[in-house]
Coordinates of C-alpha atoms in Angstrom, one line a residue:
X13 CA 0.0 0.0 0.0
X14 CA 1.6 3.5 -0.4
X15 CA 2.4 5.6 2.2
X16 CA 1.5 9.0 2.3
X17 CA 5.2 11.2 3.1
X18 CA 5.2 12.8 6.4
X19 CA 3.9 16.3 5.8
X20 CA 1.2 14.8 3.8
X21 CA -0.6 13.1 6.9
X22 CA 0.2 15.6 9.1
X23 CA -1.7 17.8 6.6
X24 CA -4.6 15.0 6.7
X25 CA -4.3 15.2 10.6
X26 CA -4.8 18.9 10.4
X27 CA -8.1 19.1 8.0
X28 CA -9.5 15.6 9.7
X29 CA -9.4 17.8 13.4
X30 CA -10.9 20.8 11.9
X31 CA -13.9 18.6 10.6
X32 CA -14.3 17.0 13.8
X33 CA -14.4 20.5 15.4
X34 CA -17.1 21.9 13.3
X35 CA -19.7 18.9 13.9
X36 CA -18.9 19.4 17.9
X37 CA -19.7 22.7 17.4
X38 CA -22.8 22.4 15.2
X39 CA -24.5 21.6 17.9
X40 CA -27.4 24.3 18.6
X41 CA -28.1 26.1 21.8
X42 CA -31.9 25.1 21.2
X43 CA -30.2 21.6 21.4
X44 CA -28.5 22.5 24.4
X45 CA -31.2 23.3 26.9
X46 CA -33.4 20.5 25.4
X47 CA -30.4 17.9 26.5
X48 CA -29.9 19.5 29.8
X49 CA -33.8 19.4 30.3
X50 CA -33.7 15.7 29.3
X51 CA -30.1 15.4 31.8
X52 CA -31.8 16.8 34.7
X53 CA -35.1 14.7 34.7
X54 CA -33.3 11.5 33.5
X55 CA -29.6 11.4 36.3
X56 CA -28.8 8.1 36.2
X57 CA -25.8 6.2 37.3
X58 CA -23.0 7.2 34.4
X59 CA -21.2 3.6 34.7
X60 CA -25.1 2.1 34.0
X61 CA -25.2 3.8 30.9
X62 CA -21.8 2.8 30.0
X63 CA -22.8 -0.2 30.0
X64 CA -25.9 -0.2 28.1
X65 CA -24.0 1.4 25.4
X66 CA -21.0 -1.1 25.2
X67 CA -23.1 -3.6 24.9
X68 CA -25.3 -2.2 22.3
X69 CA -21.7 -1.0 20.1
X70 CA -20.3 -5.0 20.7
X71 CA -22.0 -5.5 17.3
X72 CA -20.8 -2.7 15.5
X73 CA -18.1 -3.6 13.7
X74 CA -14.7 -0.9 14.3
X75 CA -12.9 -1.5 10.8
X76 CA -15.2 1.3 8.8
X77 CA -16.3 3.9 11.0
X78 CA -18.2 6.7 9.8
X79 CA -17.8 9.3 12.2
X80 CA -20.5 11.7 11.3
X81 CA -22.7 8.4 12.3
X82 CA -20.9 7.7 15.1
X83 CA -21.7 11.2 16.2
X84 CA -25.5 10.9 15.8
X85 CA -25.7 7.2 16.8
X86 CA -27.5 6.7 20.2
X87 CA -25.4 3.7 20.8
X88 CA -22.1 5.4 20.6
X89 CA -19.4 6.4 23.1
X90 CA -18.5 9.3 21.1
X91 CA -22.3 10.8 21.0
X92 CA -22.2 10.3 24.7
X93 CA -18.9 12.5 25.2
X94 CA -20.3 14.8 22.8
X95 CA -23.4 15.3 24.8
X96 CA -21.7 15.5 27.9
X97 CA -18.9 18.0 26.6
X98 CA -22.2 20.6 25.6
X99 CA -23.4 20.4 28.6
X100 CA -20.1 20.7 30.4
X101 CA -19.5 23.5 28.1
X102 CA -22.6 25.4 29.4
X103 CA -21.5 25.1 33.0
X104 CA -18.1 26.7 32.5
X105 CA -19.7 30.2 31.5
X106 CA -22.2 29.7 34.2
X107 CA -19.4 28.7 37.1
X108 CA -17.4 31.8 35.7
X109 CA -19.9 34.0 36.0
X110 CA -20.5 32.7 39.8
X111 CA -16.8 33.3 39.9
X112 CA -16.2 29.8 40.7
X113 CA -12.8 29.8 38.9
X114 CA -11.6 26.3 39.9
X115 CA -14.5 24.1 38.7
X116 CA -14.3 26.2 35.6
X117 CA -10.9 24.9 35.3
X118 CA -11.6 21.7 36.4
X119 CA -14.7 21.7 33.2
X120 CA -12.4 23.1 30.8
X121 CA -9.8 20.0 31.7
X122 CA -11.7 17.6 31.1
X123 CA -13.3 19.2 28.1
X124 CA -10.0 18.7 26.2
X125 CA -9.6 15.1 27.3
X126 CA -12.3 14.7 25.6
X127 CA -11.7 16.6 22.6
X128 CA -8.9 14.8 22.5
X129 CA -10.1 11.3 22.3
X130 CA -12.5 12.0 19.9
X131 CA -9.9 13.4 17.6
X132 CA -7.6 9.9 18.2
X133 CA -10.9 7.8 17.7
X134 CA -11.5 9.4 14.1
X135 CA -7.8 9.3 13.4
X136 CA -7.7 6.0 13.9
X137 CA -10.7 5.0 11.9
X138 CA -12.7 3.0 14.8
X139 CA -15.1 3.6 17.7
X140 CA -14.5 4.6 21.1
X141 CA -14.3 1.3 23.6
X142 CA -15.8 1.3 27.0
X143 CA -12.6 1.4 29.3
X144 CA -11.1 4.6 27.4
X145 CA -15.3 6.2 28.2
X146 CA -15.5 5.5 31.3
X147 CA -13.1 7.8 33.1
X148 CA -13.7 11.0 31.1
X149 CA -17.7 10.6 31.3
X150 CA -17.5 9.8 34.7
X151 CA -15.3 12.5 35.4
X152 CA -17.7 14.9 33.3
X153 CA -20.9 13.4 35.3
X154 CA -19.0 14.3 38.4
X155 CA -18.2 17.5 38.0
X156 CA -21.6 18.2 36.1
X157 CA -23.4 16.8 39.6
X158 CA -20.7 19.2 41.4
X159 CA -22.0 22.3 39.5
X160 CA -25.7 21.3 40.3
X161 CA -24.7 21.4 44.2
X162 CA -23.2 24.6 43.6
X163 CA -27.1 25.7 42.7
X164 CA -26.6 25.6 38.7
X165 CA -29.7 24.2 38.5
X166 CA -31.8 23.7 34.9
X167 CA -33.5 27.6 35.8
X168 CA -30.4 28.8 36.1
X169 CA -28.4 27.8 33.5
X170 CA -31.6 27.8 31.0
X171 CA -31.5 31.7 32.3
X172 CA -28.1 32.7 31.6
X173 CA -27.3 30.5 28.3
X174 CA -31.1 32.8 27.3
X175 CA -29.6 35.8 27.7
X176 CA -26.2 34.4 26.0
X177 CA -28.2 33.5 23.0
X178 CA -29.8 37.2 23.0
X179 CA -26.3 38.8 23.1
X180 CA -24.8 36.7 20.4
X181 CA -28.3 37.6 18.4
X182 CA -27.6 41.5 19.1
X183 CA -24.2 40.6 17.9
X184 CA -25.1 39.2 14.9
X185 CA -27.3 41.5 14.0
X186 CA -25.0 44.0 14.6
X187 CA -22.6 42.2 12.6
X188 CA -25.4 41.8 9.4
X189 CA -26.2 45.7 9.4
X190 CA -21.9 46.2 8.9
X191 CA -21.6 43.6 6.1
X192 CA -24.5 45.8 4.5
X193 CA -22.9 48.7 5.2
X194 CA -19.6 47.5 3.9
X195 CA -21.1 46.2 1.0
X196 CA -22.2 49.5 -0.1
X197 CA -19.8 51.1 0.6
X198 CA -17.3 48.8 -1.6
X199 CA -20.2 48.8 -4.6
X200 CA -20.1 52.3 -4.3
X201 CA -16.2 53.0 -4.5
X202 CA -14.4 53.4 -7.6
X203 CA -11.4 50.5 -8.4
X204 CA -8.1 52.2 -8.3
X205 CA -7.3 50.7 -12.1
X206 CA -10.7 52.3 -13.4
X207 CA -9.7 55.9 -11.6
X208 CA -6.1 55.3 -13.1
X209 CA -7.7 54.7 -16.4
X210 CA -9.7 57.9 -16.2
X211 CA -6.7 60.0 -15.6
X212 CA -4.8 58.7 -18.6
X213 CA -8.0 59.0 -21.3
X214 CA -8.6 62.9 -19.6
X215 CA -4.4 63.3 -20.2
X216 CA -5.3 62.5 -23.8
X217 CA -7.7 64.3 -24.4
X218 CA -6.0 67.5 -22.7
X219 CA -2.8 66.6 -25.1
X220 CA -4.6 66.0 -28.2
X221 CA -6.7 68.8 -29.8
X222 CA -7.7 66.9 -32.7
X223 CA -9.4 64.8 -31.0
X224 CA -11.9 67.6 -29.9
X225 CA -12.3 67.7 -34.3
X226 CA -13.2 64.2 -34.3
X227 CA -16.1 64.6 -31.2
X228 CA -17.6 67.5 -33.2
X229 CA -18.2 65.9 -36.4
X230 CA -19.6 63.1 -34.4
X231 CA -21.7 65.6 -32.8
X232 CA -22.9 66.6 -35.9
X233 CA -23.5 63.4 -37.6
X234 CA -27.0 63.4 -39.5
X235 CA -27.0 59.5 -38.3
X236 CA -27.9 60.7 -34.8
X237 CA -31.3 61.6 -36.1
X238 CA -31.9 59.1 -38.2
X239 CA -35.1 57.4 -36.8
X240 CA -34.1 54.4 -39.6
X241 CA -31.7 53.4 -38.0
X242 CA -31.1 51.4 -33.9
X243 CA -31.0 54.0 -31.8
X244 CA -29.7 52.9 -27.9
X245 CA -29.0 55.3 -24.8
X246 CA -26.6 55.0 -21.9
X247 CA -26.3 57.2 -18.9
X248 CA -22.9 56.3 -17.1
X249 CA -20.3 58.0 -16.0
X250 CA -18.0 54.0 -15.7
X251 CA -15.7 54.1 -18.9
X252 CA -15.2 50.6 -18.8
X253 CA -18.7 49.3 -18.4
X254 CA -20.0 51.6 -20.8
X255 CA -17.1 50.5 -23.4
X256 CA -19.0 46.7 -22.6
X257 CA -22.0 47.3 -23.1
X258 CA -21.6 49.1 -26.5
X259 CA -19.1 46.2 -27.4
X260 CA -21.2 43.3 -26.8
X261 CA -24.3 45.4 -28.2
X262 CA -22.3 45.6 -31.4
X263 CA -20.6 42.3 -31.6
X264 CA -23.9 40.3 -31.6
X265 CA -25.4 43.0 -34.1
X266 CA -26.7 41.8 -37.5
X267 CA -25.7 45.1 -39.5
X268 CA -23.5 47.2 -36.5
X269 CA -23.0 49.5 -39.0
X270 CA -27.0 50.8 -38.6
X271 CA -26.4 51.1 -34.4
X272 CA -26.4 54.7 -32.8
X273 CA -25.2 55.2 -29.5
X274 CA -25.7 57.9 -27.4
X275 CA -23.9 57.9 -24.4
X276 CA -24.5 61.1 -21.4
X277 CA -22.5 61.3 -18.5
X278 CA -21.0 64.0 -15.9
X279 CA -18.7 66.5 -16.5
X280 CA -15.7 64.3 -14.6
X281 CA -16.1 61.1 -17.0
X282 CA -16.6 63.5 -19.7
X283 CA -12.9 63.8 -21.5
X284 CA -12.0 60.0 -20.0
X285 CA -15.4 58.9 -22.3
X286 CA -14.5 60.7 -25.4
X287 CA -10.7 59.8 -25.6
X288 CA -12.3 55.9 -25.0
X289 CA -14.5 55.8 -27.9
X290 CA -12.4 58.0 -30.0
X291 CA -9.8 55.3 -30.0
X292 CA -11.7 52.3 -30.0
X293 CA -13.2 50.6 -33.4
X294 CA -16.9 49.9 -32.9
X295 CA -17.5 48.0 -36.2
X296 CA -18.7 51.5 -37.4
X297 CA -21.5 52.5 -35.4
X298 CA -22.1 56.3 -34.6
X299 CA -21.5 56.6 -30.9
X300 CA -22.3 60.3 -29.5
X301 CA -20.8 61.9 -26.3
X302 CA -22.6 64.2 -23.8
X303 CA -22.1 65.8 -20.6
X304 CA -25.7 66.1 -18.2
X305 CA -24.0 69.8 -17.5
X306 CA -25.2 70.7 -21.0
X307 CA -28.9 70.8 -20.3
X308 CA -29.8 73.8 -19.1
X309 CA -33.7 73.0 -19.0
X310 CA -32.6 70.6 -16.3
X311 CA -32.7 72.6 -12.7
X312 CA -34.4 73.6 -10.0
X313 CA -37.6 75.5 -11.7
X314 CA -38.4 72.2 -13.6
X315 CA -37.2 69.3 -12.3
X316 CA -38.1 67.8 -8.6
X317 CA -35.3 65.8 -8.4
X318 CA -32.4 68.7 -9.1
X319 CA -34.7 70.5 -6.4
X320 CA -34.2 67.6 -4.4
X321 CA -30.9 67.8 -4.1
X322 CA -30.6 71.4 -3.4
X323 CA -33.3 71.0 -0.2
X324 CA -31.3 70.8 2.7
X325 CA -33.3 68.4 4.4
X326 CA -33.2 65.9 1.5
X327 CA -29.3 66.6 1.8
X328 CA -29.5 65.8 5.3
X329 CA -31.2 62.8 4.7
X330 CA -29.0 61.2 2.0
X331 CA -25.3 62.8 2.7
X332 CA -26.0 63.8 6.3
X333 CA -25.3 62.0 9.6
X334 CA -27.2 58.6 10.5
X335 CA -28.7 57.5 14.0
X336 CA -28.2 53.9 15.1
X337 CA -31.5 53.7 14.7
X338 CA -31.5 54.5 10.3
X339 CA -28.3 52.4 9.7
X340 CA -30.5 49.2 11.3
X341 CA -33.4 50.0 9.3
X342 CA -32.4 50.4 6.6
X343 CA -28.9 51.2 5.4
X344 CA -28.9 50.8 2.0
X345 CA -31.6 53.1 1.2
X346 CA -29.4 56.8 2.6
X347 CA -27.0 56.6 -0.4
X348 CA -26.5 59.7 -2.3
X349 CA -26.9 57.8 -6.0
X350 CA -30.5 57.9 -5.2
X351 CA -30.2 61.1 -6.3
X352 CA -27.7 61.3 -9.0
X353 CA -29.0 62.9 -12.1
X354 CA -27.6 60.1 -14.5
X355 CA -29.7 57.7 -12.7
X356 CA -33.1 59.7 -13.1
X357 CA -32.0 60.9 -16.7
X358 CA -33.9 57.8 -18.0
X359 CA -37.5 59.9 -17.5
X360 CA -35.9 62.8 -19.7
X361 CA -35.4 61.0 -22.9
X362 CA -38.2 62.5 -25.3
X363 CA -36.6 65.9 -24.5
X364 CA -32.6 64.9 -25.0
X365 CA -33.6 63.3 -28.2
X366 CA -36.8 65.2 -29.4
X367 CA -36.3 64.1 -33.1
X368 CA -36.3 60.7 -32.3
X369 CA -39.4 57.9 -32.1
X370 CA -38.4 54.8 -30.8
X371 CA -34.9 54.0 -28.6
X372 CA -33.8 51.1 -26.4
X373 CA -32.1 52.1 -22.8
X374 CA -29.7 50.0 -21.8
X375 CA -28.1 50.2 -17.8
X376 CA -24.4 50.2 -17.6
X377 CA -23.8 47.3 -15.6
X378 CA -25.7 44.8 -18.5
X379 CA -23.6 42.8 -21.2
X380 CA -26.0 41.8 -24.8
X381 CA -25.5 38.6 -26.2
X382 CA -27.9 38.3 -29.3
X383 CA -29.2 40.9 -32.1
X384 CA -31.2 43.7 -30.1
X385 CA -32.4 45.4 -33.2
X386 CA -35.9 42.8 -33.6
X387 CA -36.4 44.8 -30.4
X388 CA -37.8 48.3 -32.5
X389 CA -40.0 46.2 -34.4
X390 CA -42.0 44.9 -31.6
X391 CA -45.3 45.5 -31.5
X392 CA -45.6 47.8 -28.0
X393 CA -49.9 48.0 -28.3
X394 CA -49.6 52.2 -28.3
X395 CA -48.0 51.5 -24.6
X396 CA -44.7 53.6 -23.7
X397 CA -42.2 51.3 -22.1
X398 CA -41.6 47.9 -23.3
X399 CA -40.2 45.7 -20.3
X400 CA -39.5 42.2 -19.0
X401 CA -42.0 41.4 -15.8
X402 CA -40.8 40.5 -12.3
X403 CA -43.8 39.3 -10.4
X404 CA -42.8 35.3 -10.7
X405 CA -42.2 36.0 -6.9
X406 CA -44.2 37.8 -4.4
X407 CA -41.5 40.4 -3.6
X408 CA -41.8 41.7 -7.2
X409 CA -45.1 43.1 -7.3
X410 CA -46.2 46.9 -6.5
X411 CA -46.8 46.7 -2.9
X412 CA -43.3 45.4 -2.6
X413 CA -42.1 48.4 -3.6
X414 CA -44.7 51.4 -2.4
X415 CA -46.5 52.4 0.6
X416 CA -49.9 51.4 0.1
X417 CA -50.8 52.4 3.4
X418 CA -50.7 55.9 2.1
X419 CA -54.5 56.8 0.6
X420 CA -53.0 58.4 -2.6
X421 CA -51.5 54.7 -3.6
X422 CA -54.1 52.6 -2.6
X423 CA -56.6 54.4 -4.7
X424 CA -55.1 54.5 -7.6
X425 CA -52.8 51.4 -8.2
X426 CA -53.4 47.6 -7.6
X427 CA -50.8 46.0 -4.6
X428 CA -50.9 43.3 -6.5
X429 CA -49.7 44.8 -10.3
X430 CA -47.0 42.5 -11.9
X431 CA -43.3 44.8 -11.5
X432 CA -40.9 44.9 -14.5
X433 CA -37.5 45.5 -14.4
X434 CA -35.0 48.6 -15.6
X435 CA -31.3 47.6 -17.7
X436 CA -33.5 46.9 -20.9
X437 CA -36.3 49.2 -22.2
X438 CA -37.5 50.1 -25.0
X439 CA -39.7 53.2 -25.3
X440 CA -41.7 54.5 -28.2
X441 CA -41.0 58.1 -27.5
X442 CA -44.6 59.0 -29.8
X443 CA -46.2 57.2 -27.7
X444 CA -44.3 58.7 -24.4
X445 CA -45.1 62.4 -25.8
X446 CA -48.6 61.5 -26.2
X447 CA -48.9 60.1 -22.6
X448 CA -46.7 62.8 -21.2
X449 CA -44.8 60.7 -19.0
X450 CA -42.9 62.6 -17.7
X451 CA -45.2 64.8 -16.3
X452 CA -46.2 62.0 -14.2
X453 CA -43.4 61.5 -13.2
X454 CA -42.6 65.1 -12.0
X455 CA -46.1 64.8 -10.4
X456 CA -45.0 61.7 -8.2
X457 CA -41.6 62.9 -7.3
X458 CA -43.3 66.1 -5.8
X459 CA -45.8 63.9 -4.0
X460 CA -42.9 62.3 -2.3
X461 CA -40.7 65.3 -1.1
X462 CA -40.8 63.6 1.9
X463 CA -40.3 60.0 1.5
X464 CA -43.2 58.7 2.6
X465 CA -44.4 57.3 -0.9
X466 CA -41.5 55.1 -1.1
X467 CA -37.6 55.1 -0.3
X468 CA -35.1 54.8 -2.7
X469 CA -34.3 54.1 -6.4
X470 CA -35.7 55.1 -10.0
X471 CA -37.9 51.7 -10.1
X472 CA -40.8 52.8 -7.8
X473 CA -41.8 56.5 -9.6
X474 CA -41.2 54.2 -12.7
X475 CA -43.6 51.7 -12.0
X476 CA -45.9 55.0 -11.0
X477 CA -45.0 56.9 -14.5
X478 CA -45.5 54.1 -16.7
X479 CA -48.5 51.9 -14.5
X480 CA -50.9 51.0 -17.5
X481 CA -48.6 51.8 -20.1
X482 CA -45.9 49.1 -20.5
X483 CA -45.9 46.0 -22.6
X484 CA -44.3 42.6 -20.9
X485 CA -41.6 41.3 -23.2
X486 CA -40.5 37.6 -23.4
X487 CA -38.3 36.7 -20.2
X488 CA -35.5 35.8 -22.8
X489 CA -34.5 39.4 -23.5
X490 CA -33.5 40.2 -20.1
X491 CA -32.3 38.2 -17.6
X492 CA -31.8 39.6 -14.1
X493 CA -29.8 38.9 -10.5
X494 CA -26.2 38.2 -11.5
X495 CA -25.0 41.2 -9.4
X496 CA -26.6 39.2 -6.2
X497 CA -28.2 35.9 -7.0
X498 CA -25.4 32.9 -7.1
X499 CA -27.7 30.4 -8.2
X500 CA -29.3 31.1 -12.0
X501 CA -29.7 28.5 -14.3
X502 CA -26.7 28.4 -16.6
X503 CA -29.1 27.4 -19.6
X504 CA -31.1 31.2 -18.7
X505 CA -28.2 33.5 -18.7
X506 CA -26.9 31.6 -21.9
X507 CA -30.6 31.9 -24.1
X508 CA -30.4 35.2 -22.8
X509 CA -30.7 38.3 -25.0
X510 CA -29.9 40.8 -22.1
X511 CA -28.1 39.7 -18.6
X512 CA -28.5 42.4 -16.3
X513 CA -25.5 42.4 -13.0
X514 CA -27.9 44.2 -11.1
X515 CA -27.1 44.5 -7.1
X516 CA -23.8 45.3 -5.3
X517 CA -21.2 42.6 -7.0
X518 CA -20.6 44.6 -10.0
X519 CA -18.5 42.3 -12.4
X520 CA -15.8 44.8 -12.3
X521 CA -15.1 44.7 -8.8
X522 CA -13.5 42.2 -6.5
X523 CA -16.7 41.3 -5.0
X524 CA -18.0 40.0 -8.1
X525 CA -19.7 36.7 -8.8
X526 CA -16.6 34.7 -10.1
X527 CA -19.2 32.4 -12.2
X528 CA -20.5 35.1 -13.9
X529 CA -17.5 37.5 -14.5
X530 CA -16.3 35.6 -17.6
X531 CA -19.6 36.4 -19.9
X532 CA -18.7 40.4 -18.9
X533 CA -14.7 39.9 -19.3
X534 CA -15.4 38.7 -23.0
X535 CA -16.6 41.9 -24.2
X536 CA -13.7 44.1 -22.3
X537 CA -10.9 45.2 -24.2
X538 CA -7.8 44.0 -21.8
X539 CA -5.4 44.3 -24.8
X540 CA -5.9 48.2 -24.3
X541 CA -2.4 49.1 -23.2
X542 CA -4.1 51.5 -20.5
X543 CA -5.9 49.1 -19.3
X544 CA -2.9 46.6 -18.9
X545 CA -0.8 49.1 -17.1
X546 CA -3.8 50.1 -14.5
X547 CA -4.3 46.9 -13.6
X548 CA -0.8 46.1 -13.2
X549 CA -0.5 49.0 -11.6

């Protein structure tokens, strides 16, 4: 038979012991006090017992020992010492908290003769006899009966390991709200190789002024209003997931040659964007540039959300300082994107592109995989918004996301209404005119000045805008969750026309699902020698 070297078993040793730990220690505090309930109404004599069991484990045969069973087996030594090692656990916090230091010692001793045999019986592959037992249980049993004359009794200990399991649950809870928090906060940040990506395009663009030619004409191109050709918008200010989404858009195109992009974002991203696209080959498509600071129509006087964002209460709210209280309730909703302009731009389109009739959004953090351009000829039934549905699960529909307690919802909308989802929408921009959508949507913003008609995000005053005038699409065009969920179905992402990242683990961040990165990573240029050097960097 060969031998395994040394360091080898020692290693074998090592993850053999850490397994035998974690099924001790799976052992629930509900489980606990029921086996100290059961202990204190059933004492009997420990070398009884041991008897009982030996005889019962003379049949079992010790060549192929399964310790997990061995654990759970009534008729086992090992159960027994694992029972009795809970309980004995239990009395060491409780005789440390009487300041009974000694038989806290004494508990904690034989604890690890325990531990310790029950490490050596699953080393050795075979059950735990009857003479090696009997002196740690009946050392356990007596120093368990010792801590009962001390006045541990079942109240007492049932009492204190209570208000253990309430502090580990404050804890923990405390412990939940920081992951959240943390989370966020990471979503939120921007990767040091996309910031050192930014710099270099923005250098580029400062150094070379015929690059500022080239953006003109494209400015200018009579393609942009073209209403015969695929119109898509994006409203980023994320070079590198805006480059992907173009990308993969174009790559699975039929004709790429008859997609137009137009592409708004902030006045930072603004240089870092053009340099991008001006240097990258898009099979040909017409991809236009522009900066949110060029629409003047968009303040204060007109729009509820810029007014938003100038009300100093609504700036308390989102930037200002939290109370416990908030961060436990909810601590993803205060988070100042909620108010970014890019993110509520997508109920302006009709007025950026008034020439236009029909245009497909697309979020920055989706990647396309088939031909999106059968999208414009769907048939939307004179509704505005074309959109994939949500409501396969309970959590999806309206009252999910609005407070129907408030009179003004509950009269006019249905709790139960079937949600749909943002990343992938088209919108017949006739139609939107006609319906004056975003009218409706300025009306609903002002109704909720102060938060009481919902909490965060574009998606609720969307659902409000566009209730009664959006068309399901087929599931296939949009699949959503791989920015949180770890379990979709491989054969849905891949019949997928759309899949949307949506959630915190952005597939350009560390956090991201590592099953799902590689369908994003395709469509990213990594041969870019700026992006080589940021990431090495």
């Amino acid at each position: 038979m060969r031998r395994w070297p040394v360091d080898h078993r020692r290693r074998g040793r090592r993850r053999l012991s850490s397994w035998i730990w974690f099924l001790l220690g799976s052992f629930s505090v509900a489980g606990l006090v029921l086996f100290m309930v059961q202990h204190y109404h059933h004492q009997q004599d420990p070398s009884q017992l041991l008897v009982e069991r030996d005889t019962r484990t003379q049949m079992v045969s010790p060549t192929r020992l399964n310790f997990t069973e061995e654990l759970t087996s009534a008729s086992s030594f090992s159960r027994q010492l694992a029972e009795q090692m809970t309980l004995a656990k239990a009395y060491v916090f409780i005789a440390k908290e009487h300041n009974n230091l000694h038989l806290a010692w004494e508990l904690s001793s034989k604890i690890r003769s325990c531990q310790l045999l029950l490490s050596k019986a699953a080393m050795r592959g075979q059950p735990i006899s009857l003479d090696e037992a009997k002196p740690i249980i009946s050392g356990l049993s007596a120093l368990i009966y010792k801590a009962q004359d001390a006045h541990y009794d079942i109240a007492t200990t049932m009492m204190t390991m209570k208000s253990h399991i309430q502090a580990l649950e404050e804890r923990a809870n405390a412990a939940t709200v920081q992951t959240t928090i943390f989370g966020q906060l990471v979503a939120e940040a921007l990767p040091k190789s996309i910031h050192c990506l930014i710099i270099k395009l923005t250098s580029d663009w400062l150094i070379e002024p015929s690059r500022h030619e080239l953006a003109d004409e494209n400015r200018n191109s009579p393609r942009l209003v073209d209403n015969n050709l695929y119109h898509f918008c994006i409203f980023s200010d994320n070079v590198i997931a805006t480059s992907v989404v173009v990308n993969s858009t174009v790559s699975n195109a039929d004709h790429p040659k008859q997609l137009v992009f137009h592409i708004v974002t902030n006045r930072v991203s603004y240089k870092a964007m053009q340099a991008w696209f001006l240097s990258n080959d898009f099979k040909g498509s017409a991809i236009e540039i522009r900066s949110i600071e060029e629409f003047s129509w968009l303040n204060a006087s007109y729009s509820p959300v810029v007014k938003q964002l100038l009300d100093t209460d609504a700036r308390a709210y989102y930037f200002g300082e939290q109370t416990s209280q908030d961060t436990i309730s909810e601590p993803k909703v205060r988070n100042p994107k909620y108010l970014s302009l890019l993110n509520h731009l997508r109920f302006y389109i009709p007025e950026i592109y008034p020439q236009l009739e029909k245009i497909v959004f697309l979020d920055d953090d989706v990647v396309v995989q088939k031909d999106l351009t059968p999208l414009f000829s769907l048939d939307l039934h004179g509704n505005v918004n074309g959109a994939v549905e949500t409501c396969l699960e309970a959590f999806h529909r309206y009252y999910k996301y609005l407070n129907f307690s408030n009179p003004l919802i509950s009269s006019k909308f249905d709790p139960q209404a079937c949600g749909w989802a943002f990343g992938m929408n088209v919108f017949d921009l006739i139609a939107w005119r006609k319906a004056n959508v975003t009218a409706r949507y300025h009306y609903w913003q002002e109704q909720n000045r102060e938060r009481t008609l919902w909490k965060l995000g574009t998606l609720p005053p969307g659902l409000l805008s566009f209730y009664g005038l959006t068309e399901p699409l087929d599931r296939r065009w949009h699949v959503l969750g791989l920015g949180y969920d770890v379990n979709i179905d491989n054969r849905l992402i891949e019949t997928a026309a759309v899949i949307h990242y949506n959630g915190n683990m952005k597939p350009w961040l560390k956090l991201g699902i590592g099953r799902y990165k590689p369908f994003w990573l395709r469509f990213l240029n990594s041969s870019h020698p700026y992006l080589q050097d940021c990431v090495t960097a």
